[in-house]
PDB file of C-alpha atoms in Angstrom:
ATOM      1  CA  UNK A1431      40.948 -30.761  -8.117  1.00 96.00           C
ATOM      2  CA  UNK A1432      38.621 -27.811  -7.524  1.00 95.00           C
ATOM      3  CA  UNK A1433      39.671 -25.623  -4.667  1.00 90.00           C
ATOM      4  CA  UNK A1434      36.730 -23.662  -3.108  1.00 87.00           C
ATOM      5  CA  UNK A1435      34.109 -25.937  -4.697  1.00 93.00           C
ATOM      6  CA  UNK A1436      31.480 -23.699  -3.116  1.00 90.00           C
ATOM      7  CA  UNK A1437      32.228 -21.112  -5.783  1.00 89.00           C
ATOM      8  CA  UNK A1438      30.271 -23.433  -8.111  1.00 93.00           C
ATOM      9  CA  UNK A1439      27.178 -23.610  -5.830  1.00 92.00           C
ATOM     10  CA  UNK A1440      25.135 -21.469  -8.289  1.00 92.00           C
ATOM     11  CA  UNK A1441      23.819 -23.543 -11.169  1.00 93.00           C
ATOM     12  CA  UNK A1442      22.968 -20.383 -13.043  1.00 93.00           C
ATOM     13  CA  UNK A1443      26.520 -19.083 -13.042  1.00 93.00           C
ATOM     14  CA  UNK A1444      28.688 -19.048 -16.170  1.00 95.00           C
ATOM     15  CA  UNK A1445      31.485 -20.865 -14.405  1.00 94.00           C
ATOM     16  CA  UNK A1446      29.178 -23.734 -13.547  1.00 96.00           C
ATOM     17  CA  UNK A1447      27.891 -24.041 -16.995  1.00 95.00           C
ATOM     18  CA  UNK A1448      31.344 -23.811 -18.590  1.00 96.00           C
ATOM     19  CA  UNK A1449      32.635 -26.503 -16.281  1.00 96.00           C
ATOM     20  CA  UNK A1450      29.742 -28.840 -16.981  1.00 96.00           C
ATOM     21  CA  UNK A1451      30.412 -28.704 -20.700  1.00 96.00           C
ATOM     22  CA  UNK A1452      33.901 -30.404 -20.197  1.00 96.00           C
ATOM     23  CA  UNK A1453      33.003 -32.378 -17.040  1.00 96.00           C
ATOM     24  CA  UNK A1454      32.330 -35.628 -19.099  1.00 95.00           C
ATOM     25  CA  UNK A1455      36.007 -35.596 -20.145  1.00 96.00           C
ATOM     26  CA  UNK A1456      37.152 -35.725 -16.547  1.00 96.00           C
ATOM     27  CA  UNK A1457      37.732 -39.255 -15.197  1.00 94.00           C
ATOM     28  CA  UNK A1458      38.523 -38.301 -11.582  1.00 96.00           C
ATOM     29  CA  UNK A1459      37.513 -35.234  -9.695  1.00 97.00           C
ATOM     30  CA  UNK A1460      37.937 -33.853  -6.136  1.00 97.00           C
ATOM     31  CA  UNK A1461      36.202 -30.815  -4.712  1.00 96.00           C
ATOM     32  CA  UNK A1462      37.558 -28.923  -1.675  1.00 94.00           C
ATOM     33  CA  UNK A1463      35.604 -26.486   0.492  1.00 90.00           C
ATOM     34  CA  UNK A1464      35.246 -25.536   4.091  1.00 84.00           C
ATOM     35  CA  UNK A1465      31.814 -23.990   3.482  1.00 83.00           C
ATOM     36  CA  UNK A1466      29.709 -26.457   1.395  1.00 89.00           C
ATOM     37  CA  UNK A1467      26.319 -25.145   2.364  1.00 87.00           C
ATOM     38  CA  UNK A1468      26.856 -21.564   3.466  1.00 79.00           C
ATOM     39  CA  UNK A1469      23.301 -20.481   2.449  1.00 79.00           C
ATOM     40  CA  UNK A1470      21.553 -23.762   3.239  1.00 86.00           C
ATOM     41  CA  UNK A1471      21.137 -27.242   1.666  1.00 92.00           C
ATOM     42  CA  UNK A1472      20.020 -25.878  -1.705  1.00 91.00           C
ATOM     43  CA  UNK A1473      23.706 -24.974  -2.392  1.00 91.00           C
ATOM     44  CA  UNK A1474      24.594 -28.691  -2.492  1.00 95.00           C
ATOM     45  CA  UNK A1475      22.851 -29.582  -5.701  1.00 96.00           C
ATOM     46  CA  UNK A1476      25.234 -27.761  -8.070  1.00 96.00           C
ATOM     47  CA  UNK A1477      28.347 -28.803  -6.149  1.00 96.00           C
ATOM     48  CA  UNK A1478      27.436 -32.519  -6.264  1.00 97.00           C
ATOM     49  CA  UNK A1479      26.246 -32.157  -9.838  1.00 97.00           C
ATOM     50  CA  UNK A1480      29.829 -31.262 -10.737  1.00 96.00           C
ATOM     51  CA  UNK A1481      31.269 -34.128  -8.748  1.00 97.00           C
ATOM     52  CA  UNK A1482      29.026 -37.045  -9.727  1.00 96.00           C
ATOM     53  CA  UNK A1483      27.049 -35.735 -12.794  1.00 96.00           C
ATOM     54  CA  UNK A1484      23.771 -35.891 -10.856  1.00 95.00           C
ATOM     55  CA  UNK A1485      23.956 -39.448  -9.627  1.00 96.00           C
ATOM     56  CA  UNK A1486      23.115 -38.720  -5.947  1.00 96.00           C
ATOM     57  CA  UNK A1487      21.042 -35.552  -5.936  1.00 96.00           C
ATOM     58  CA  UNK A1488      19.611 -35.654  -9.354  1.00 95.00           C
ATOM     59  CA  UNK A1489      20.498 -34.263 -12.788  1.00 95.00           C
ATOM     60  CA  UNK A1490      18.018 -31.286 -12.552  1.00 96.00           C
ATOM     61  CA  UNK A1491      17.636 -28.648  -9.831  1.00 95.00           C
ATOM     62  CA  UNK A1492      13.874 -28.796 -10.216  1.00 94.00           C
ATOM     63  CA  UNK A1493      13.797 -32.465  -9.376  1.00 95.00           C
ATOM     64  CA  UNK A1494      16.101 -31.879  -6.373  1.00 96.00           C
ATOM     65  CA  UNK A1495      13.946 -28.992  -5.143  1.00 94.00           C
ATOM     66  CA  UNK A1496      10.679 -30.950  -5.520  1.00 94.00           C
ATOM     67  CA  UNK A1497      12.096 -34.006  -3.755  1.00 95.00           C
ATOM     68  CA  UNK A1498      13.566 -32.311  -0.708  1.00 96.00           C
ATOM     69  CA  UNK A1499      12.122 -28.843  -0.231  1.00 94.00           C
ATOM     70  CA  UNK A1500       8.871 -26.907   0.320  1.00 92.00           C
ATOM     71  CA  UNK A1501       8.153 -23.362  -0.613  1.00 88.00           C
ATOM     72  CA  UNK A1502       8.827 -21.007   2.363  1.00 83.00           C
ATOM     73  CA  UNK A1503       8.665 -17.301   1.758  1.00 77.00           C
ATOM     74  CA  UNK A1504       6.420 -16.261  -1.109  1.00 76.00           C
ATOM     75  CA  UNK A1505       4.260 -13.574  -2.591  1.00 75.00           C
ATOM     76  CA  UNK A1506       1.271 -15.020  -4.430  1.00 70.00           C
ATOM     77  CA  UNK A1507       2.861 -17.189  -7.159  1.00 76.00           C
ATOM     78  CA  UNK A1508       6.370 -15.889  -6.647  1.00 79.00           C
ATOM     79  CA  UNK A1509       8.446 -18.034  -4.368  1.00 81.00           C
ATOM     80  CA  UNK A1510      11.462 -16.307  -2.644  1.00 77.00           C
ATOM     81  CA  UNK A1511      12.908 -19.205  -0.569  1.00 80.00           C
ATOM     82  CA  UNK A1512      12.524 -22.887   0.231  1.00 86.00           C
ATOM     83  CA  UNK A1513      12.778 -24.907   3.362  1.00 90.00           C
ATOM     84  CA  UNK A1514      13.701 -28.610   3.721  1.00 92.00           C
ATOM     85  CA  UNK A1515      10.925 -31.157   4.021  1.00 94.00           C
ATOM     86  CA  UNK A1516      10.856 -33.217   7.226  1.00 95.00           C
ATOM     87  CA  UNK A1517      13.671 -35.730   7.143  1.00 95.00           C
ATOM     88  CA  UNK A1518      15.150 -34.146   3.998  1.00 95.00           C
ATOM     89  CA  UNK A1519      18.463 -33.205   5.648  1.00 93.00           C
ATOM     90  CA  UNK A1520      19.172 -36.760   6.852  1.00 94.00           C
ATOM     91  CA  UNK A1521      18.287 -38.175   3.436  1.00 96.00           C
ATOM     92  CA  UNK A1522      20.564 -35.697   1.602  1.00 95.00           C
ATOM     93  CA  UNK A1523      23.442 -36.436   3.937  1.00 93.00           C
ATOM     94  CA  UNK A1524      22.934 -40.179   3.502  1.00 94.00           C
ATOM     95  CA  UNK A1525      22.990 -39.868  -0.258  1.00 95.00           C
ATOM     96  CA  UNK A1526      26.199 -37.866  -0.401  1.00 95.00           C
ATOM     97  CA  UNK A1527      27.952 -39.500   2.434  1.00 93.00           C
ATOM     98  CA  UNK A1528      29.805 -42.219   0.467  1.00 93.00           C
ATOM     99  CA  UNK A1529      31.758 -39.595  -1.513  1.00 94.00           C
ATOM    100  CA  UNK A1530      32.075 -36.957   1.189  1.00 93.00           C
ATOM    101  CA  UNK A1531      34.810 -36.723   3.806  1.00 91.00           C
ATOM    102  CA  UNK A1532      34.991 -33.968   6.374  1.00 88.00           C
ATOM    103  CA  UNK A1533      38.020 -33.012   8.454  1.00 85.00           C
ATOM    104  CA  UNK A1534      37.726 -30.142  10.837  1.00 81.00           C
ATOM    105  CA  UNK A1535      40.794 -28.032  11.227  1.00 76.00           C
ATOM    106  CA  UNK A1536      40.476 -28.034  15.023  1.00 74.00           C
ATOM    107  CA  UNK A1537      40.421 -31.873  15.108  1.00 80.00           C
ATOM    108  CA  UNK A1538      43.674 -32.442  13.184  1.00 81.00           C
ATOM    109  CA  UNK A1539      45.736 -29.256  13.493  1.00 79.00           C
ATOM    110  CA  UNK A1540      46.914 -27.452  16.582  1.00 82.00           C
ATOM    111  CA  UNK A1541      44.768 -24.335  16.409  1.00 84.00           C
ATOM    112  CA  UNK A1542      45.002 -21.242  18.661  1.00 88.00           C
ATOM    113  CA  UNK A1543      42.130 -20.291  20.981  1.00 91.00           C
ATOM    114  CA  UNK A1544      39.469 -18.073  19.424  1.00 93.00           C
ATOM    115  CA  UNK A1545      37.344 -15.551  21.397  1.00 95.00           C
ATOM    116  CA  UNK A1546      34.250 -14.085  19.845  1.00 95.00           C
ATOM    117  CA  UNK A1547      32.904 -10.822  21.227  1.00 95.00           C
ATOM    118  CA  UNK A1548      30.074  -8.428  20.473  1.00 96.00           C
ATOM    119  CA  UNK A1549      30.444  -4.702  21.013  1.00 97.00           C
ATOM    120  CA  UNK A1550      27.048  -3.018  20.976  1.00 97.00           C
ATOM    121  CA  UNK A1551      26.575   0.701  20.277  1.00 97.00           C
ATOM    122  CA  UNK A1552      23.393   2.743  20.303  1.00 96.00           C
ATOM    123  CA  UNK A1553      22.001   5.468  18.157  1.00 95.00           C
ATOM    124  CA  UNK A1554      20.535   8.607  19.488  1.00 95.00           C
ATOM    125  CA  UNK A1555      16.768   9.001  19.515  1.00 95.00           C
ATOM    126  CA  UNK A1556      16.869  11.190  16.436  1.00 93.00           C
ATOM    127  CA  UNK A1557      19.056   8.709  14.525  1.00 94.00           C
ATOM    128  CA  UNK A1558      16.835   5.773  15.663  1.00 94.00           C
ATOM    129  CA  UNK A1559      13.784   7.570  14.345  1.00 93.00           C
ATOM    130  CA  UNK A1560      15.489   8.083  11.017  1.00 90.00           C
ATOM    131  CA  UNK A1561      16.320   4.305  10.936  1.00 91.00           C
ATOM    132  CA  UNK A1562      12.686   3.400  11.916  1.00 90.00           C
ATOM    133  CA  UNK A1563      11.321   5.694   9.185  1.00 87.00           C
ATOM    134  CA  UNK A1564      13.393   3.938   6.508  1.00 85.00           C
ATOM    135  CA  UNK A1565      12.338   0.528   7.800  1.00 82.00           C
ATOM    136  CA  UNK A1566       8.607   1.315   8.000  1.00 81.00           C
ATOM    137  CA  UNK A1567       8.217   3.567   5.031  1.00 79.00           C
ATOM    138  CA  UNK A1568      11.031   2.460   2.665  1.00 77.00           C
ATOM    139  CA  UNK A1569      11.837   6.153   2.280  1.00 75.00           C
ATOM    140  CA  UNK A1570      13.697   8.735   4.455  1.00 74.00           C
ATOM    141  CA  UNK A1571      14.656  12.407   4.117  1.00 74.00           C
ATOM    142  CA  UNK A1572      18.220  12.997   5.069  1.00 72.00           C
ATOM    143  CA  UNK A1573      19.938  16.472   4.842  1.00 71.00           C
ATOM    144  CA  UNK A1574      17.077  17.597   2.520  1.00 72.00           C
ATOM    145  CA  UNK A1575      17.478  14.634   0.197  1.00 71.00           C
ATOM    146  CA  UNK A1576      14.821  11.975  -0.210  1.00 72.00           C
ATOM    147  CA  UNK A1577      16.255   8.385  -0.285  1.00 74.00           C
ATOM    148  CA  UNK A1578      14.004   5.394  -1.024  1.00 73.00           C
ATOM    149  CA  UNK A1579      14.434   1.605  -1.085  1.00 73.00           C
ATOM    150  CA  UNK A1580      12.660  -0.002  -3.999  1.00 71.00           C
ATOM    151  CA  UNK A1581      12.421  -3.533  -2.647  1.00 71.00           C
ATOM    152  CA  UNK A1582      13.192  -5.755   0.385  1.00 68.00           C
ATOM    153  CA  UNK A1583      16.795  -6.414  -0.763  1.00 72.00           C
ATOM    154  CA  UNK A1584      17.508  -2.725  -1.297  1.00 80.00           C
ATOM    155  CA  UNK A1585      15.936  -2.001   2.041  1.00 82.00           C
ATOM    156  CA  UNK A1586      18.268  -4.457   3.666  1.00 84.00           C
ATOM    157  CA  UNK A1587      21.246  -2.791   2.172  1.00 88.00           C
ATOM    158  CA  UNK A1588      20.011   0.646   3.211  1.00 89.00           C
ATOM    159  CA  UNK A1589      19.417  -0.437   6.785  1.00 91.00           C
ATOM    160  CA  UNK A1590      22.882  -2.058   6.902  1.00 93.00           C
ATOM    161  CA  UNK A1591      24.387   1.210   5.771  1.00 95.00           C
ATOM    162  CA  UNK A1592      22.478   3.227   8.384  1.00 94.00           C
ATOM    163  CA  UNK A1593      23.513   0.910  11.102  1.00 95.00           C
ATOM    164  CA  UNK A1594      27.133   1.449  10.128  1.00 96.00           C
ATOM    165  CA  UNK A1595      26.749   5.196  10.186  1.00 95.00           C
ATOM    166  CA  UNK A1596      26.142   6.556   6.667  1.00 94.00           C
ATOM    167  CA  UNK A1597      23.848   6.196   3.732  1.00 91.00           C
ATOM    168  CA  UNK A1598      24.295   6.562  -0.061  1.00 91.00           C
ATOM    169  CA  UNK A1599      22.182   9.267  -1.657  1.00 83.00           C
ATOM    170  CA  UNK A1600      20.692   9.112  -5.091  1.00 78.00           C
ATOM    171  CA  UNK A1601      23.820  10.587  -6.673  1.00 80.00           C
ATOM    172  CA  UNK A1602      26.165   8.185  -4.933  1.00 82.00           C
ATOM    173  CA  UNK A1603      27.338  10.558  -2.249  1.00 87.00           C
ATOM    174  CA  UNK A1604      27.668   9.175   1.216  1.00 90.00           C
ATOM    175  CA  UNK A1605      25.492  11.070   3.724  1.00 91.00           C
ATOM    176  CA  UNK A1606      26.670  10.725   7.417  1.00 93.00           C
ATOM    177  CA  UNK A1607      24.222   9.660  10.075  1.00 94.00           C
ATOM    178  CA  UNK A1608      26.248   8.750  13.161  1.00 95.00           C
ATOM    179  CA  UNK A1609      29.828   7.897  14.337  1.00 96.00           C
ATOM    180  CA  UNK A1610      28.881   5.294  16.973  1.00 96.00           C
ATOM    181  CA  UNK A1611      30.733   2.487  15.279  1.00 97.00           C
ATOM    182  CA  UNK A1612      33.815   4.726  14.586  1.00 97.00           C
ATOM    183  CA  UNK A1613      33.910   5.610  18.300  1.00 97.00           C
ATOM    184  CA  UNK A1614      33.740   1.894  19.265  1.00 97.00           C
ATOM    185  CA  UNK A1615      36.420   1.089  16.672  1.00 97.00           C
ATOM    186  CA  UNK A1616      38.666   3.708  18.209  1.00 96.00           C
ATOM    187  CA  UNK A1617      38.174   2.230  21.698  1.00 96.00           C
ATOM    188  CA  UNK A1618      39.075  -1.234  20.416  1.00 96.00           C
ATOM    189  CA  UNK A1619      42.172   0.034  18.591  1.00 95.00           C
ATOM    190  CA  UNK A1620      43.321   1.788  21.830  1.00 94.00           C
ATOM    191  CA  UNK A1621      42.552  -1.333  23.810  1.00 93.00           C
ATOM    192  CA  UNK A1622      44.893  -3.349  21.556  1.00 91.00           C
ATOM    193  CA  UNK A1623      47.792  -1.507  23.118  1.00 89.00           C
ATOM    194  CA  UNK A1624      49.714  -0.981  20.001  1.00 88.00           C
ATOM    195  CA  UNK A1625      49.141  -4.463  18.598  1.00 93.00           C
ATOM    196  CA  UNK A1626      48.016  -4.540  14.953  1.00 95.00           C
ATOM    197  CA  UNK A1627      44.303  -4.960  14.251  1.00 96.00           C
ATOM    198  CA  UNK A1628      42.562  -6.136  11.070  1.00 96.00           C
ATOM    199  CA  UNK A1629      39.223  -4.365  10.282  1.00 97.00           C
ATOM    200  CA  UNK A1630      36.679  -5.814   7.972  1.00 97.00           C
ATOM    201  CA  UNK A1631      34.417  -3.291   6.273  1.00 97.00           C
ATOM    202  CA  UNK A1632      31.555  -3.813   3.797  1.00 96.00           C
ATOM    203  CA  UNK A1633      30.509  -0.484   2.163  1.00 95.00           C
ATOM    204  CA  UNK A1634      32.887   1.853   0.402  1.00 95.00           C
ATOM    205  CA  UNK A1635      31.702   4.725   2.668  1.00 95.00           C
ATOM    206  CA  UNK A1636      32.829   2.618   5.626  1.00 96.00           C
ATOM    207  CA  UNK A1637      36.323   2.519   4.134  1.00 96.00           C
ATOM    208  CA  UNK A1638      36.352   6.170   3.533  1.00 95.00           C
ATOM    209  CA  UNK A1639      35.073   7.157   6.944  1.00 96.00           C
ATOM    210  CA  UNK A1640      37.494   4.776   8.752  1.00 97.00           C
ATOM    211  CA  UNK A1641      40.432   6.200   6.782  1.00 96.00           C
ATOM    212  CA  UNK A1642      39.322   9.743   7.634  1.00 96.00           C
ATOM    213  CA  UNK A1643      39.168   8.942  11.402  1.00 96.00           C
ATOM    214  CA  UNK A1644      42.383   6.843  11.352  1.00 96.00           C
ATOM    215  CA  UNK A1645      44.955   8.090   8.769  1.00 95.00           C
ATOM    216  CA  UNK A1646      47.320   5.335   9.684  1.00 94.00           C
ATOM    217  CA  UNK A1647      44.835   2.708   8.415  1.00 95.00           C
ATOM    218  CA  UNK A1648      45.872   0.954   5.148  1.00 95.00           C
ATOM    219  CA  UNK A1649      43.782  -1.280   2.904  1.00 94.00           C
ATOM    220  CA  UNK A1650      45.192  -4.719   2.039  1.00 92.00           C
ATOM    221  CA  UNK A1651      44.924  -5.018  -1.713  1.00 88.00           C
ATOM    222  CA  UNK A1652      48.291  -6.286  -3.094  1.00 86.00           C
ATOM    223  CA  UNK A1653      51.129  -8.606  -2.282  1.00 88.00           C
ATOM    224  CA  UNK A1654      53.170  -5.754  -0.774  1.00 92.00           C
ATOM    225  CA  UNK A1655      50.338  -4.891   1.647  1.00 92.00           C
ATOM    226  CA  UNK A1656      50.237  -8.538   2.723  1.00 92.00           C
ATOM    227  CA  UNK A1657      53.991  -8.582   3.326  1.00 93.00           C
ATOM    228  CA  UNK A1658      53.997  -5.386   5.287  1.00 94.00           C
ATOM    229  CA  UNK A1659      51.027  -6.629   7.432  1.00 94.00           C
ATOM    230  CA  UNK A1660      52.754  -9.916   8.238  1.00 93.00           C
ATOM    231  CA  UNK A1661      55.949  -7.960   9.104  1.00 93.00           C
ATOM    232  CA  UNK A1662      53.987  -5.976  11.682  1.00 92.00           C
ATOM    233  CA  UNK A1663      54.341  -2.681   9.851  1.00 94.00           C
ATOM    234  CA  UNK A1664      50.620  -1.879   9.445  1.00 95.00           C
ATOM    235  CA  UNK A1665      48.921  -0.904  12.757  1.00 95.00           C
ATOM    236  CA  UNK A1666      45.428  -0.853  11.345  1.00 96.00           C
ATOM    237  CA  UNK A1667      44.794  -2.925   8.169  1.00 96.00           C
ATOM    238  CA  UNK A1668      41.436  -2.798   6.254  1.00 96.00           C
ATOM    239  CA  UNK A1669      40.029  -5.677   4.192  1.00 95.00           C
ATOM    240  CA  UNK A1670      36.800  -6.302   2.358  1.00 95.00           C
ATOM    241  CA  UNK A1671      35.591  -9.945   2.846  1.00 92.00           C
ATOM    242  CA  UNK A1672      34.638 -10.361  -0.888  1.00 89.00           C
ATOM    243  CA  UNK A1673      38.150  -9.490  -2.134  1.00 82.00           C
ATOM    244  CA  UNK A1674      40.344 -10.682   0.744  1.00 70.00           C
ATOM    245  CA  UNK A1675      38.301 -13.455   2.325  1.00 55.00           C
ATOM    246  CA  UNK A1676      39.941 -16.457   0.526  1.00 59.00           C
ATOM    247  CA  UNK A1677      43.470 -17.640   0.365  1.00 64.00           C
ATOM    248  CA  UNK A1678      45.349 -14.965   2.252  1.00 79.00           C
ATOM    249  CA  UNK A1679      47.736 -15.876   5.077  1.00 86.00           C
ATOM    250  CA  UNK A1680      47.600 -12.990   7.470  1.00 89.00           C
ATOM    251  CA  UNK A1681      48.089 -14.791  10.748  1.00 90.00           C
ATOM    252  CA  UNK A1682      51.699 -13.509  11.267  1.00 90.00           C
ATOM    253  CA  UNK A1683      50.676  -9.863  11.386  1.00 91.00           C
ATOM    254  CA  UNK A1684      48.204  -9.915  14.219  1.00 92.00           C
ATOM    255  CA  UNK A1685      45.519 -11.735  16.059  1.00 94.00           C
ATOM    256  CA  UNK A1686      42.623  -9.219  16.425  1.00 96.00           C
ATOM    257  CA  UNK A1687      39.901  -8.995  13.794  1.00 97.00           C
ATOM    258  CA  UNK A1688      37.179  -6.294  14.084  1.00 98.00           C
ATOM    259  CA  UNK A1689      34.002  -6.503  12.037  1.00 98.00           C
ATOM    260  CA  UNK A1690      32.959  -2.913  11.371  1.00 97.00           C
ATOM    261  CA  UNK A1691      30.175  -4.012   9.109  1.00 95.00           C
ATOM    262  CA  UNK A1692      28.732  -7.522   8.890  1.00 94.00           C
ATOM    263  CA  UNK A1693      27.905  -9.570   5.854  1.00 92.00           C
ATOM    264  CA  UNK A1694      24.926 -11.864   5.201  1.00 88.00           C
ATOM    265  CA  UNK A1695      27.332 -14.501   3.601  1.00 86.00           C
ATOM    266  CA  UNK A1696      28.325 -17.152   6.087  1.00 87.00           C
ATOM    267  CA  UNK A1697      31.047 -18.159   3.540  1.00 85.00           C
ATOM    268  CA  UNK A1698      32.630 -14.785   3.429  1.00 89.00           C
ATOM    269  CA  UNK A1699      32.245 -14.429   7.171  1.00 92.00           C
ATOM    270  CA  UNK A1700      34.043 -17.638   8.002  1.00 89.00           C
ATOM    271  CA  UNK A1701      36.678 -17.285   5.395  1.00 89.00           C
ATOM    272  CA  UNK A1702      37.581 -13.823   6.624  1.00 92.00           C
ATOM    273  CA  UNK A1703      37.793 -15.112  10.216  1.00 93.00           C
ATOM    274  CA  UNK A1704      40.130 -17.762   8.880  1.00 90.00           C
ATOM    275  CA  UNK A1705      42.675 -15.261   7.681  1.00 91.00           C
ATOM    276  CA  UNK A1706      43.755 -14.955  11.336  1.00 92.00           C
ATOM    277  CA  UNK A1707      42.382 -18.010  13.038  1.00 91.00           C
ATOM    278  CA  UNK A1708      44.441 -20.651  11.211  1.00 87.00           C
ATOM    279  CA  UNK A1709      47.463 -22.826  11.673  1.00 83.00           C
ATOM    280  CA  UNK A1710      50.601 -20.872  12.405  1.00 84.00           C
ATOM    281  CA  UNK A1711      48.772 -18.294  14.572  1.00 89.00           C
ATOM    282  CA  UNK A1712      50.821 -17.970  17.718  1.00 89.00           C
ATOM    283  CA  UNK A1713      48.322 -15.940  19.849  1.00 91.00           C
ATOM    284  CA  UNK A1714      44.759 -16.212  20.918  1.00 93.00           C
ATOM    285  CA  UNK A1715      42.566 -14.807  18.163  1.00 95.00           C
ATOM    286  CA  UNK A1716      40.011 -12.171  19.217  1.00 96.00           C
ATOM    287  CA  UNK A1717      37.179 -11.519  16.787  1.00 97.00           C
ATOM    288  CA  UNK A1718      35.097  -8.385  17.661  1.00 97.00           C
ATOM    289  CA  UNK A1719      31.741  -7.539  16.114  1.00 98.00           C
ATOM    290  CA  UNK A1720      30.685  -3.902  16.349  1.00 97.00           C
ATOM    291  CA  UNK A1721      26.912  -3.981  16.162  1.00 97.00           C
ATOM    292  CA  UNK A1722      24.246  -1.213  16.492  1.00 97.00           C
ATOM    293  CA  UNK A1723      21.470  -2.056  18.929  1.00 96.00           C
ATOM    294  CA  UNK A1724      17.959  -2.571  17.624  1.00 93.00           C
ATOM    295  CA  UNK A1725      19.058  -2.577  14.055  1.00 93.00           C
ATOM    296  CA  UNK A1726      19.492  -5.150  11.246  1.00 91.00           C
ATOM    297  CA  UNK A1727      22.922  -5.906  12.635  1.00 94.00           C
ATOM    298  CA  UNK A1728      21.355  -8.175  15.215  1.00 93.00           C
ATOM    299  CA  UNK A1729      19.397  -9.950  12.564  1.00 90.00           C
ATOM    300  CA  UNK A1730      22.476 -10.484  10.337  1.00 91.00           C
ATOM    301  CA  UNK A1731      24.332 -11.967  13.305  1.00 92.00           C
ATOM    302  CA  UNK A1732      21.441 -14.263  14.139  1.00 89.00           C
ATOM    303  CA  UNK A1733      21.233 -15.377  10.489  1.00 86.00           C
ATOM    304  CA  UNK A1734      24.913 -16.195  10.497  1.00 88.00           C
ATOM    305  CA  UNK A1735      24.492 -18.372  13.544  1.00 87.00           C
ATOM    306  CA  UNK A1736      21.448 -20.157  12.015  1.00 83.00           C
ATOM    307  CA  UNK A1737      23.286 -20.904   8.753  1.00 80.00           C
ATOM    308  CA  UNK A1738      26.283 -22.106  10.710  1.00 71.00           C
ATOM    309  CA  UNK A1739      24.137 -24.702  12.498  1.00 71.00           C
ATOM    310  CA  UNK A1740      22.876 -25.937   9.122  1.00 70.00           C
ATOM    311  CA  UNK A1741      26.390 -26.246   7.801  1.00 70.00           C
ATOM    312  CA  UNK A1742      27.690 -27.744  10.995  1.00 70.00           C
ATOM    313  CA  UNK A1743      25.001 -30.468  10.720  1.00 67.00           C
ATOM    314  CA  UNK A1744      26.098 -31.231   7.146  1.00 68.00           C
ATOM    315  CA  UNK A1745      29.708 -31.451   8.148  1.00 71.00           C
ATOM    316  CA  UNK A1746      28.975 -33.533  11.241  1.00 69.00           C
ATOM    317  CA  UNK A1747      26.851 -35.930   9.138  1.00 65.00           C
ATOM    318  CA  UNK A1748      29.715 -36.806   6.756  1.00 67.00           C
ATOM    319  CA  UNK A1749      32.626 -36.370   9.234  1.00 63.00           C
ATOM    320  CA  UNK A1750      35.371 -38.912   8.895  1.00 53.00           C
ATOM    321  CA  UNK A1751      36.352 -40.681  12.070  1.00 45.00           C
ATOM    322  CA  UNK A1752      40.056 -41.252  11.236  1.00 38.00           C
TER     323      UNK A1752
END
């Protein structure tokens, strides 16, 4: 039984290759995941290759890609992404449907209500000009230091940092830009009226700046931290989605989650939300997203919604009507 089967979605990963070496020795296998296609249908090939040795989606990723996808974003001969061919989604769902069963938590367990909210903040004109300069020119001068982004992926990271309020310099130092999100976070913490809040951060400088503003904040890293949070002894807890997104039961400690910095990963996003919005939660869960207007934050949120629709379509296609 493979828990979190989606951790094997990369066919290039060592864990996938290692498992495939011993897979022929396994007579029966079950894969469990709540996020089978967090980055789109391309994720499914490796997961089902593990399950059925390539019977349904093919033994080779190239054959799967050629059969169901078309090149999308590209630069001359270099292809950056693929999009499904017309009718490909339905055919993929049909092929995997006989060994797939989907049970949504909300359908079978008594789940608490969940309220999603967006808290928008705005940069000053000078801060917005700095952001625009980085976006347009891939380089910006901040506090006398020139910082450049070498490619699109690096630019995305830099813009996310700037939206959050700081930017790493060439020597690794965090250079402050604005405190808009910290101010919004302070308002949300005060609005909680003393109830514990869980804050998800993304960059290390986010953690440092939040700690500086809120000395009572404590990062959840070990079993003792989890126990103290669930006992209601931590008023402001900090978690990183990549390290605390899976498997932690935090629903006893509070019901408010605040996203200080968003992630492109739908899987990490949903898993982090599920730390509080899960069975056993006694209160309405409130998930706040602090977003900076006219920045990449809005694109990340839109991308998460688009990916969610793709995944929701997959889950609906194989949903078990028990």
